[in-house]
């Protein structure tokens, strides 16, 4: 069956080639396949759909026959939708949504269950539960600088939080909130062996942000920072009480490039607003966009975190505790030789380290070049104290000329850079709406070093791009996805809010080739892409009665035959099981004012036998994957009769999988 499909596709390609020979200028694939005969019908399809040879080639390259799988998985940030979308490549089909900071009623995430309540509580900001997030930078866990398929991390720019997704079940296990800062950005990058997740602030604020200080004291009292959160692979969690933070000036810390191989132990975080401007439009101040673009240069922070870690371990680096966080002051960081600045051109954004760790590529949004710094030169400049004075906070400024390796003119609005397996670099050009391919120190096909090779238009205003493994020590290459901010005419009109547009680009050949448009939900920022085969997710949970958050046997798991209702004063505990196609018990009779604790165990062991639990008029929908025990608490505060039912169509008798909650009037 499978073989036949492939055979058909091949014959189709061959056949189309003949047709193409007759109709269009002959190119690539068609030239190679010419001479075969065209199966009946295919010629008509190509003609009626008005497909060009390029279209047909793209179709054949992206077509994944029914029942077959994609080669890569793309984890794309859903931006202010607060989620991560898992997309198959090359088909660009949405395979899964992972809710991280925002609710998702399909997965019963945040729709009443105790586990999400606990998670959201971990992620409370200034004491308030936040039910959404702004995901910018997903990151995969690394072993020796390469994706290991175990964990996925995502930052929430809006609330300076980080979520950990366990890739055994593609679910969030932990949300941490940085108590010092309101917003983050540079995060979502892991060190080479997932030792630390590095979180940088975005907008300056007093430390902590919950202390008021007037804007007029911005320079004195506002700060930025970089927090190093140690990740413990065994527990799959951040060990928050072992974190350390390096205080930074109140420039806006933006993206960070993580050192690799020879530069392992260092992180390179760019900043903007070295002007330290503050808003005040009504007081006659120019707009922030004007104030923040005054200077020719901002600063790239160069941080030796490995040395900080060592000095902290031996007690040689003084810290103070703020809001429970261990903070190294700017002064101490400078004194210890772990913090430097390098000037970087106008409105910097991306900071990306080459796979060999030798170069750091920085893009200034308002500079037509990308600037390439050499790690080796930075080391030499530090050793020889090749400094250009200090910034207002006493941080030594490494001489630009001493650190720069090359400036490559690419065009307008360069943002982010990634690398392929052949030695090319690719930069997203926001203003030019293109992906620009360029050479590093060697042109893989003999091109000039440090030079633009090719520019491919994208639609439109690309933000990030991602190459498969493009931020690791060993990129896979083959595919590149451009994550575009505007879509304009790229999708059928569906009202004034357009879908955002991802575009799949084939980078395996000499020329880049646009293969597909893929509209997505939410604002796409960064994405990471890895071969599907590195992931080994469970098909069902390994045992029955697991708690979905701890993955340990739940204290409230209920074995078949053990279903019961236990009343303790006003607390009513219901130990329920779900199995195709019934709930036991299927009637819950309580009095108004009772506190109901439902504990539902899905006893099914079959793959995909998920049950739901939707309770009318109580804002509750649970999702119980096979093996899970899910808990929910609520007060039966209104009298009445409330049906509950399974909200996953699980069997032929799914419609009958129901019950009633009856609430008698209290007195
Ligand atoms: Cu360029 Cu927040 Cu990564 Cu968006 S950031 S594009
Ligand atoms: Cu269980 Cu439908």
XYZ file of N, CA and C in Angstrom, residues 380-585:
618
model
N 41.361 37.977 23.669
C 42.636 38.710 23.614
C 42.446 40.146 24.089
N 41.341 40.755 23.694
C 41.070 42.141 24.098
C 40.936 42.232 25.617
N 40.281 41.220 26.196
C 40.126 41.218 27.657
C 41.503 41.054 28.313
N 42.280 40.113 27.795
C 43.590 39.831 28.383
C 44.512 41.053 28.289
N 44.433 41.777 27.158
C 45.338 42.926 26.979
C 44.676 44.236 27.405
N 43.507 44.109 28.045
C 42.765 45.293 28.516
C 42.588 46.323 27.397
N 42.201 45.827 26.260
C 41.981 46.697 25.111
C 40.588 47.318 25.233
N 40.466 48.251 26.166
C 39.161 48.826 26.484
C 39.055 50.273 26.018
N 37.817 50.667 25.777
C 37.501 52.045 25.420
C 36.754 52.680 26.591
N 37.388 52.728 27.742
C 36.726 53.296 28.916
C 35.669 52.370 29.474
N 34.708 52.964 30.174
C 33.667 52.193 30.849
C 32.308 52.797 30.559
N 31.277 52.007 30.694
C 29.932 52.570 30.548
C 29.556 53.256 31.877
N 28.403 53.918 31.966
C 28.079 54.676 33.186
C 27.998 53.812 34.444
N 28.033 52.502 34.288
C 27.945 51.622 35.450
C 29.285 50.968 35.769
N 30.322 51.440 35.076
C 31.659 50.949 35.356
C 32.025 49.670 34.624
N 31.204 49.265 33.671
C 31.514 48.031 32.931
C 32.506 48.362 31.813
N 33.672 47.666 31.782
C 34.662 47.955 30.737
C 34.080 47.706 29.344
N 34.407 48.637 28.440
C 33.925 48.515 27.060
C 35.072 48.020 26.187
N 34.922 46.822 25.697
C 35.952 46.253 24.810
C 35.947 47.061 23.515
N 37.130 47.404 23.019
C 37.217 48.181 21.775
C 36.543 47.425 20.641
N 35.651 48.130 19.946
C 34.920 47.522 18.833
C 35.878 46.873 17.839
N 36.897 47.649 17.432
C 37.827 47.137 16.417
C 38.641 45.944 16.900
N 38.806 45.869 18.223
C 39.588 44.755 18.762
C 38.783 43.457 18.749
N 37.456 43.573 18.716
C 36.620 42.371 18.832
C 35.986 41.952 17.512
N 35.887 42.897 16.573
C 35.110 42.604 15.369
C 35.939 41.776 14.385
N 35.283 40.828 13.761
C 35.940 39.998 12.750
C 35.519 40.466 11.360
N 34.223 40.758 11.219
C 33.725 41.169 9.904
C 32.407 41.898 10.058
N 32.099 42.740 9.078
C 30.763 43.318 8.978
C 30.280 42.975 7.586
N 29.158 42.292 7.526
C 28.679 41.784 6.250
C 27.434 42.567 5.853
N 27.514 43.227 4.704
C 26.374 44.031 4.277
C 25.313 43.118 3.673
N 24.149 43.101 4.325
C 23.099 42.184 3.892
C 21.867 42.887 3.362
N 21.596 44.085 3.837
C 20.371 44.768 3.411
C 19.647 45.349 4.607
N 18.339 45.569 4.447
C 17.613 46.341 5.448
C 16.914 45.486 6.505
N 17.177 45.849 7.744
C 16.451 45.255 8.859
C 16.857 43.844 9.227
N 18.168 43.553 9.299
C 18.558 42.198 9.703
C 18.159 41.932 11.157
N 17.608 40.749 11.422
C 17.182 40.433 12.789
C 17.929 39.242 13.371
N 17.670 38.064 12.831
C 18.186 36.855 13.475
C 18.951 35.998 12.477
N 19.943 35.298 12.995
C 20.805 34.494 12.128
C 20.867 33.050 12.619
N 20.795 32.119 11.675
C 21.044 30.710 12.019
C 21.985 30.108 10.982
N 22.373 28.869 11.242
C 23.443 28.261 10.461
C 23.014 26.890 9.967
N 23.574 26.476 8.800
C 23.211 25.152 8.301
C 24.375 24.186 8.469
N 24.242 23.009 7.865
C 25.256 21.968 8.004
C 26.410 22.150 7.025
N 26.282 23.115 6.100
C 27.313 23.254 5.073
C 28.288 24.389 5.356
N 27.870 25.266 6.274
C 28.754 26.393 6.575
C 28.194 27.734 6.151
N 26.908 27.761 5.759
C 26.289 29.040 5.435
C 25.563 29.604 6.656
N 25.413 30.919 6.637
C 24.596 31.600 7.630
C 23.372 32.163 6.914
N 22.260 32.252 7.629
C 21.011 32.776 7.068
C 20.482 33.833 8.031
N 20.151 34.992 7.503
C 19.656 36.066 8.362
C 18.275 36.505 7.892
N 17.365 36.678 8.850
C 16.037 37.185 8.509
C 16.124 38.697 8.370
N 15.560 39.224 7.271
C 15.617 40.660 6.984
C 14.200 41.200 7.115
N 13.949 41.884 8.223
C 12.584 42.327 8.502
C 12.091 43.319 7.450
N 12.896 44.360 7.183
C 12.432 45.411 6.269
C 12.455 44.953 4.816
N 13.482 44.231 4.448
C 13.569 43.742 3.075
C 12.626 42.573 2.810
N 12.038 41.994 3.863
C 11.194 40.805 3.717
C 11.919 39.729 2.922
N 13.041 39.316 3.450
C 13.761 38.256 2.746
C 14.598 37.435 3.717
N 14.998 36.270 3.231
C 15.990 35.471 3.947
C 17.278 35.614 3.156
N 18.316 36.098 3.811
C 19.576 36.309 3.124
C 20.621 35.295 3.590
N 21.184 34.647 2.579
C 22.168 33.595 2.836
C 23.549 34.174 2.601
N 24.457 33.892 3.508
C 25.792 34.482 3.364
C 26.863 33.520 3.856
N 28.091 33.876 3.537
C 29.191 32.979 3.888
C 29.875 33.444 5.164
N 30.377 32.492 5.909
C 31.221 32.801 7.057
C 32.653 32.934 6.527
N 33.616 32.511 7.319
C 35.008 32.751 6.921
C 35.436 31.986 5.667
N 34.647 30.949 5.322
C 34.940 30.200 4.097
C 33.652 30.064 3.286
N 33.716 30.271 2.007
C 32.560 30.009 1.163
C 32.531 28.534 0.823
N 31.479 27.790 1.227
C 31.449 26.344 1.002
C 31.579 25.968 -0.476
N 31.140 26.856 -1.376
C 31.283 26.575 -2.811
C 32.315 27.506 -3.440
N 33.253 27.891 -2.619
C 34.317 28.761 -3.130
C 33.918 30.229 -3.217
N 32.771 30.593 -2.604
C 32.386 32.005 -2.634
C 33.332 32.824 -1.761
N 33.234 34.135 -1.926
C 34.015 35.048 -1.096
C 33.610 34.882 0.364
N 34.561 34.936 1.297
C 34.171 34.874 2.708
C 33.389 36.119 3.109
N 32.592 35.978 4.151
C 31.838 37.093 4.724
C 31.102 37.882 3.637
N 30.329 37.180 2.822
C 29.627 37.919 1.771
C 28.250 37.322 1.494
N 27.381 38.191 1.029
C 26.011 37.804 0.697
C 26.032 36.894 -0.524
N 25.315 35.768 -0.427
C 25.304 34.817 -1.529
C 23.978 34.874 -2.272
N 22.898 34.997 -1.510
C 21.581 34.887 -2.138
C 20.540 35.517 -1.230
N 19.499 36.049 -1.853
C 18.407 36.647 -1.088
C 17.093 36.085 -1.611
N 16.293 35.521 -0.734
C 15.016 34.936 -1.158
C 13.876 35.724 -0.506
N 12.978 36.288 -1.325
C 11.870 37.054 -0.746
C 10.943 36.161 0.074
N 10.457 36.698 1.208
C 9.443 35.997 1.999
C 8.270 36.938 2.221
N 7.167 36.415 2.706
C 5.913 37.183 2.731
C 5.294 37.111 4.101
N 5.306 38.197 4.841
C 6.135 39.398 4.689
C 6.725 39.716 6.046
N 7.741 40.575 6.055
C 8.336 41.038 7.302
C 8.684 39.893 8.240
N 9.672 39.161 7.833
C 10.096 38.034 8.661
C 10.673 38.516 9.993
N 10.398 37.770 11.037
C 10.970 38.062 12.346
C 12.144 37.119 12.552
N 11.876 35.998 13.208
C 12.913 34.990 13.332
C 12.913 34.092 12.105
N 13.987 33.349 11.973
C 14.003 32.208 11.084
C 14.555 31.065 11.921
N 14.327 29.854 11.476
C 14.964 28.723 12.144
C 15.410 27.717 11.105
N 16.619 27.218 11.300
C 17.134 26.122 10.487
C 17.074 24.900 11.397
N 16.819 23.715 10.832
C 16.809 22.524 11.679
C 18.147 22.425 12.409
N 18.093 22.463 13.746
C 19.320 22.419 14.543
C 20.196 23.651 14.391
N 19.622 24.724 13.871
C 20.399 25.908 13.501
C 21.029 26.666 14.645
N 20.641 26.358 15.898
C 21.297 27.027 17.027
C 22.130 26.038 17.843
N 22.438 24.883 17.247
C 23.212 23.867 17.963
C 24.645 23.819 17.440
N 25.428 22.890 17.993
C 26.802 22.744 17.522
C 26.870 21.948 16.218
N 25.758 21.288 15.872
C 25.753 20.492 14.643
C 24.410 20.601 13.925
N 24.213 21.672 13.170
C 22.921 21.866 12.500
C 22.615 20.708 11.548
N 21.316 20.408 11.420
C 20.892 19.389 10.454
C 20.743 19.993 9.063
N 20.409 21.290 9.021
C 20.196 21.924 7.723
C 18.939 21.402 7.051
N 18.945 21.333 5.748
C 17.863 20.825 4.902
C 16.679 21.782 4.816
N 16.081 22.144 5.961
C 14.926 23.039 5.923
C 15.169 24.294 6.752
N 14.539 25.363 6.291
C 14.532 26.621 7.032
C 13.081 27.083 7.081
N 12.664 27.589 8.216
C 11.316 28.159 8.313
C 11.451 29.633 8.658
N 10.769 30.452 7.864
C 10.732 31.886 8.126
C 9.432 32.186 8.863
N 9.550 32.872 10.010
C 8.362 33.148 10.819
C 7.974 34.608 10.594
N 6.981 34.805 9.746
C 6.668 36.140 9.258
C 5.618 36.838 10.105
N 5.794 38.158 10.202
C 4.909 38.950 11.056
C 3.648 39.394 10.330
N 3.761 39.581 9.034
C 2.606 40.019 8.258
C 2.299 38.942 7.230
N 0.990 38.798 6.919
C 0.698 37.823 5.877
C 0.009 38.462 4.680
N -0.658 39.598 4.869
C -1.320 40.310 3.771
C -2.102 39.367 2.867
N -1.581 39.110 1.680
C -2.347 38.359 0.690
C -2.076 36.857 0.711
N -1.437 36.347 1.769
C -1.001 34.957 1.701
C -2.046 33.928 2.103
N -3.147 34.367 2.703
C -4.181 33.401 3.076
C -5.527 33.952 2.620
N -6.503 33.081 2.512
C -7.851 33.541 2.170
C -8.269 34.590 3.192
N -8.959 35.644 2.745
C -9.347 36.686 3.688
C -10.313 36.148 4.745
N -9.994 36.413 5.990
C -10.839 35.935 7.089
C -11.040 37.066 8.101
N -11.187 38.278 7.597
C -11.390 39.413 8.485
C -10.114 40.197 8.682
N -10.227 41.346 9.381
C -9.085 42.253 9.517
C -7.882 41.659 10.259
N -8.102 40.768 11.173
C -6.949 40.116 11.813
C -6.517 38.956 10.929
N -5.378 39.143 10.295
C -4.900 38.108 9.379
C -4.187 37.016 10.175
N -4.165 35.809 9.635
C -3.324 34.801 10.287
C -1.862 35.200 10.082
N -0.986 34.750 10.969
C 0.439 34.965 10.723
C 0.891 33.868 9.773
N 2.038 34.061 9.189
C 2.431 33.151 8.127
C 3.829 32.577 8.345
N 3.893 31.247 8.421
C 5.204 30.593 8.397
C 5.473 30.179 6.956
N 6.738 30.190 6.570
C 7.078 29.721 5.228
C 8.221 28.724 5.307
N 8.005 27.624 4.612
C 9.004 26.565 4.586
C 9.912 26.754 3.378
N 11.215 26.702 3.625
C 12.193 26.910 2.560
C 13.166 25.734 2.533
N 13.376 25.224 1.323
C 14.324 24.132 1.126
C 15.715 24.747 0.982
N 16.629 24.381 1.879
C 17.992 24.934 1.780
C 19.007 23.839 1.461
N 18.499 22.686 0.952
C 19.426 21.580 0.704
C 20.225 21.766 -0.581
N 19.684 22.556 -1.498
C 20.358 22.701 -2.788
C 21.217 23.953 -2.858
N 21.680 24.251 -4.071
C 22.542 25.415 -4.237
C 21.752 26.694 -4.016
N 20.483 26.683 -4.471
C 19.621 27.851 -4.312
C 18.537 27.536 -3.283
N 18.148 28.550 -2.518
C 17.021 28.379 -1.603
C 15.746 28.291 -2.435
N 14.786 27.515 -1.905
C 13.546 27.371 -2.663
C 12.364 27.404 -1.706
N 11.454 28.327 -1.982
C 10.259 28.448 -1.148
C 9.315 27.297 -1.456
N 8.920 26.540 -0.406
C 8.096 25.356 -0.647
C 6.646 25.525 -0.220
N 6.392 26.225 0.885
C 5.009 26.237 1.378
C 4.738 27.415 2.297
N 3.498 27.854 2.280
C 2.968 28.819 3.256
C 2.225 28.026 4.321
N 2.300 28.458 5.555
C 1.568 27.769 6.621
C 1.056 28.788 7.639
N -0.212 29.181 7.508
C -0.768 30.127 8.477
C -0.825 29.493 9.863
N -0.563 30.304 10.886
C -0.599 29.801 12.258
C -1.400 30.753 13.143
N -1.649 30.280 14.356
C -2.377 31.060 15.344
C -1.362 31.781 16.235
N -1.617 33.024 16.571
C -0.731 33.760 17.484
C 0.451 34.350 16.738
N 1.184 35.210 17.435
C 2.328 35.893 16.831
C 3.538 34.982 16.879
N 4.057 34.576 15.723
C 5.202 33.665 15.790
C 6.486 34.432 16.098
N 7.239 33.979 17.064
C 8.570 34.540 17.262
C 9.562 33.459 16.857
N 10.205 32.856 17.829
C 11.208 31.873 17.455
C 10.573 30.481 17.348
N 11.283 29.579 16.711
C 10.887 28.177 16.640
C 12.152 27.339 16.615
N 12.051 26.105 17.063
C 13.178 25.185 16.939
C 12.693 23.950 16.181
N 13.606 23.376 15.406
C 13.241 22.256 14.535
C 14.242 21.124 14.721
N 13.741 19.900 14.850
C 14.624 18.754 15.066
C 14.027 17.525 14.384
N 14.865 16.562 14.023
C 14.335 15.341 13.398
C 13.359 14.650 14.351
N 12.252 14.194 13.816
C 11.223 13.565 14.655
C 11.803 12.366 15.398
N 12.801 11.723 14.807
C 13.286 10.470 15.402
C 14.032 10.663 16.726
N 14.409 11.896 17.074
C 15.097 12.068 18.360
C 14.111 12.106 19.532
N 12.827 12.218 19.228
C 11.838 12.282 20.307
C 11.266 10.890 20.560
N 11.137 10.565 21.849
C 10.618 9.232 22.189
C 9.447 9.381 23.161
N 8.370 10.002 22.712
C 7.253 10.220 23.644
C 6.498 8.929 23.941
N 5.876 8.900 25.116
C 5.016 7.780 25.469
C 3.787 7.750 24.571
N 3.269 6.562 24.351
C 1.986 6.460 23.646
C 0.843 6.402 24.649
N 1.089 5.746 25.775
C 0.168 5.840 26.918
C 1.054 6.003 28.152
N 0.464 6.472 29.235
C 1.248 6.596 30.464
C 1.648 5.205 30.945
N 2.845 5.079 31.553
C 3.371 3.757 31.898
C 2.547 3.013 32.948
N 1.787 3.712 33.781
C 0.913 2.971 34.699
C -0.372 3.735 34.948
N -1.302 3.063 35.591
C -2.606 3.673 35.849
C -2.574 4.402 37.186
N -3.229 5.561 37.229
C -3.348 6.290 38.485
C -2.228 7.287 38.701
N -1.598 7.753 37.613
C -0.534 8.747 37.748
C -1.123 10.145 37.841
N -0.471 10.972 38.646
C -0.805 12.387 38.642
C -0.090 13.038 37.464
N -0.795 13.841 36.701
C -0.247 14.408 35.473
C 0.849 15.434 35.697
N 0.931 15.996 36.881
C 1.940 17.013 37.139
C 3.213 16.402 37.729
N 3.040 15.438 38.639
C 4.211 14.848 39.294
C 4.675 13.581 38.582
N 3.789 12.984 37.787
C 4.041 11.694 37.141
C 4.332 10.603 38.176
N 3.864 10.828 39.416
C 3.960 9.798 40.445
C 2.560 9.268 40.692
N 2.503 8.100 41.337
C 1.205 7.536 41.670
C 0.414 8.569 42.466
N -0.787 8.849 42.018
C -1.593 9.865 42.688
C -2.183 9.308 43.975
N -2.190 10.133 45.032
C -2.781 9.719 46.305
C -4.287 9.512 46.146
N -4.848 10.049 45.094
C -6.300 9.951 44.914
C -6.679 8.969 43.804
N -5.689 8.180 43.326
C -5.991 7.202 42.268
C -7.012 6.188 42.788
N -7.891 5.755 41.925
C -8.950 4.830 42.325
C -8.890 3.578 41.459
N -8.787 2.414 42.117
C -8.756 1.145 41.380
C -10.193 0.719 41.079
N -10.363 -0.098 40.016
C -11.720 -0.559 39.718
C -12.307 -1.295 40.921
N -13.549 -1.020 41.256
C -14.186 -1.643 42.417
C -14.024 -0.817 43.678
N -13.100 0.149 43.639
C -12.860 0.982 44.822
C -13.558 2.340 44.742
N -14.393 2.518 43.735
C -15.063 3.808 43.582
C -15.932 4.069 44.807
N -15.962 5.304 45.273
C -16.746 5.620 46.465
C -16.943 7.123 46.613
N -17.872 7.469 47.496
C -18.066 8.864 47.876
C -17.801 8.939 49.376
N -16.865 9.769 49.787
C -16.532 9.872 51.207
C -16.851 11.284 51.678
N -17.749 11.365 52.637
C -18.147 12.686 53.129
C -17.468 12.965 54.460
N -16.985 14.187 54.608
C -16.363 14.608 55.862
C -16.868 16.027 56.119
N -17.942 16.122 56.893
C -18.583 17.418 57.084
C -19.097 17.942 55.759
N -18.605 19.112 55.376
C -19.060 19.692 54.108
C -18.188 19.263 52.928
N -17.090 18.565 53.223
C -16.211 18.104 52.147
C -16.668 16.752 51.620
N -16.913 16.718 50.327
C -17.366 15.478 49.705
C -16.309 15.027 48.701
N -15.631 13.918 49.010
C -14.623 13.385 48.094
C -15.244 12.290 47.235
N -15.123 12.460 45.937
C -15.687 11.474 45.016
C -14.533 10.769 44.313
N -14.363 9.500 44.578
C -13.315 8.700 43.928
C -13.957 7.988 42.756
N -13.687 8.483 41.571
C -14.415 8.064 40.378
C -13.468 7.396 39.388
N -13.986 6.463 38.618
C -13.208 5.927 37.502
C -13.938 6.214 36.205
N -13.153 6.261 35.139
C -13.703 6.436 33.804
C -13.128 5.328 32.941
N -13.977 4.650 32.217
C -13.541 3.612 31.277
C -14.624 3.523 30.225
N -14.217 3.172 28.988
C -15.236 3.142 27.937
C -16.382 2.226 28.319
N -17.624 2.722 28.430
C -18.007 4.118 28.253
C -18.849 4.531 29.451
N -18.237 4.585 30.613
C -18.991 4.957 31.808
C -18.126 5.651 32.853
N -18.823 6.444 33.677
C -18.218 6.975 34.897
C -18.804 6.189 36.066
N -17.982 5.837 37.038
C -18.471 5.235 38.279
C -17.861 6.015 39.438
N -18.663 6.622 40.335
C -20.121 6.726 40.284
C -20.575 7.665 39.163
